[in-house]
Short mmCIF file of C-alpha atoms in Angstrom, two decimals:
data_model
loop_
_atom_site.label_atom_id
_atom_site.label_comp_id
_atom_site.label_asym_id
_atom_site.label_seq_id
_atom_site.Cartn_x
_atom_site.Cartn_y
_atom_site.Cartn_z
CA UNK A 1 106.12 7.74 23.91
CA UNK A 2 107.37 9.67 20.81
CA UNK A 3 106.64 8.19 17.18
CA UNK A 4 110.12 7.76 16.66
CA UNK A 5 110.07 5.40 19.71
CA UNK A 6 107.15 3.88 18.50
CA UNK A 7 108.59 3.18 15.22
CA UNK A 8 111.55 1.85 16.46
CA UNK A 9 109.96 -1.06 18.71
CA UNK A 10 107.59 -1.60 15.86
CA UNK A 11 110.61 -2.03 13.44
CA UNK A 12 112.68 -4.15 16.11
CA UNK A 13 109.28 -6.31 16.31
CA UNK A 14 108.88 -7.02 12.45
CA UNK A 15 112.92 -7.71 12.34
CA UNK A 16 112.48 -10.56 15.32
CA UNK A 17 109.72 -11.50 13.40
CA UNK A 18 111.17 -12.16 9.92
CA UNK A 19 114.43 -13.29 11.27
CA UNK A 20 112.07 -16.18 13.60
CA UNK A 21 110.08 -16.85 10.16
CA UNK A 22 113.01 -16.93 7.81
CA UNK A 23 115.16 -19.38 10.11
CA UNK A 24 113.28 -21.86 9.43
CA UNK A 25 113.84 -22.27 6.05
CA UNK A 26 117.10 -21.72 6.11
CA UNK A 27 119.73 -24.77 4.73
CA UNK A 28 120.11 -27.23 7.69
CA UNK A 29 122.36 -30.12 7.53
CA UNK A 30 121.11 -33.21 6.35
CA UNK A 31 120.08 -36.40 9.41
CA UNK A 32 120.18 -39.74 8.15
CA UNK A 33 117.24 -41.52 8.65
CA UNK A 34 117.84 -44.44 10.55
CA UNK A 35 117.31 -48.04 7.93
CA UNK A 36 118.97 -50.55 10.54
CA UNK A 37 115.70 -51.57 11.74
CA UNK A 38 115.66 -55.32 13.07
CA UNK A 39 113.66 -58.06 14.42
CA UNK A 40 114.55 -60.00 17.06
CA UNK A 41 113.04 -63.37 16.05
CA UNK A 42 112.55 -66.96 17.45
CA UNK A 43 114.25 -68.23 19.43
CA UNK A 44 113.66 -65.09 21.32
CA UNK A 45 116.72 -65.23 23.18
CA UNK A 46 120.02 -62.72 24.05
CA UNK A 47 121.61 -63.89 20.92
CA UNK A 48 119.01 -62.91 18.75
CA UNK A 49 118.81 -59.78 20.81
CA UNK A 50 122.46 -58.98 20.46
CA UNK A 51 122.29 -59.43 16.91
CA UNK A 52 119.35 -56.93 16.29
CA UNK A 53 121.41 -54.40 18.40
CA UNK A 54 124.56 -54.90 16.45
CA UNK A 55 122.74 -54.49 13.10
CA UNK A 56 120.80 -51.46 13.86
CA UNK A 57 123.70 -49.56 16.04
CA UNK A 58 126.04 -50.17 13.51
CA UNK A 59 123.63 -48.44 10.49
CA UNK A 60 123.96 -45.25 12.73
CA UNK A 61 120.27 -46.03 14.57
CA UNK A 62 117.27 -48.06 13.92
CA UNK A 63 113.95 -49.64 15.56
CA UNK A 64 113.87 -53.16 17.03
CA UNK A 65 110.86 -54.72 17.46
CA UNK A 66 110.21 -58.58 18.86
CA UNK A 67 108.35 -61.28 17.01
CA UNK A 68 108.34 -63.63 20.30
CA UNK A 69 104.76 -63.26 21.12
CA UNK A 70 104.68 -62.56 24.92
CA UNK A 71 108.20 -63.94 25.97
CA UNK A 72 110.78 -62.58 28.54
CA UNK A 73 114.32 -62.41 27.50
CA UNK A 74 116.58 -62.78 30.29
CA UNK A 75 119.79 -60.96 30.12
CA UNK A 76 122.99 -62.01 31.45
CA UNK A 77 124.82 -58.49 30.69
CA UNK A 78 124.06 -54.99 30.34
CA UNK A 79 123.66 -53.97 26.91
CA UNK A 80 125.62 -50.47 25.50
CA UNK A 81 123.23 -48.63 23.32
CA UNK A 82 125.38 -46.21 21.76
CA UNK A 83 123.36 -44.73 18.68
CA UNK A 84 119.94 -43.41 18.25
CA UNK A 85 117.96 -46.95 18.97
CA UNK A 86 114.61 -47.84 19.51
CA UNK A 87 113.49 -50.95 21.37
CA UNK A 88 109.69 -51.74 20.71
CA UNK A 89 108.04 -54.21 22.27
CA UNK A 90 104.63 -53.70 20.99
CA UNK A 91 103.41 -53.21 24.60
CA UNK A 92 104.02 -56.79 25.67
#
């Protein structure tokens, strides 16, 4: 391999890696974070359920999380979740 070749990977190299390094801090547009979080509170039922979806869908996303203790929540429907939406259930 001639230096010229040589110097020409080495040169396509360093421009892959300052484009890679420099990407990253170029302007990105800005995400929301979500704030519809909600809690989904005695009496533990699809109502309350359905209410904690509404509020945090309609903020754009959000967590829901369950102060029921260890309770089942039957569901009579399927639910849309339409938006970024996290259900926790704190493992119960």
């Amino acid at each position: 391999m001639s230096q010229t070749e040589v110097r020409t990977i080495a040169m396509t190299w360093l421009a892959m890696i300052l484009f890679l390094n420099l990407g990253g801090s170029l302007p990105r547009s800005a995400h929301a974070s979500p704030l519809g979080n909600a809690v989904v509170a005695a009496p533990c039922g699809e109502a309350e359920f359905i209410a904690a979806l509404n509020t945090v869908q309609s903020s754009g996303g959000g967590t829901i999380t369950f102060a029921c203790g260890i309770a089942s929540i039957p569901f009579t429907t399927f639910k849309n979740i339409s938006s970024n939406v996290v259900i926790d259930g704190a493992g119960a």
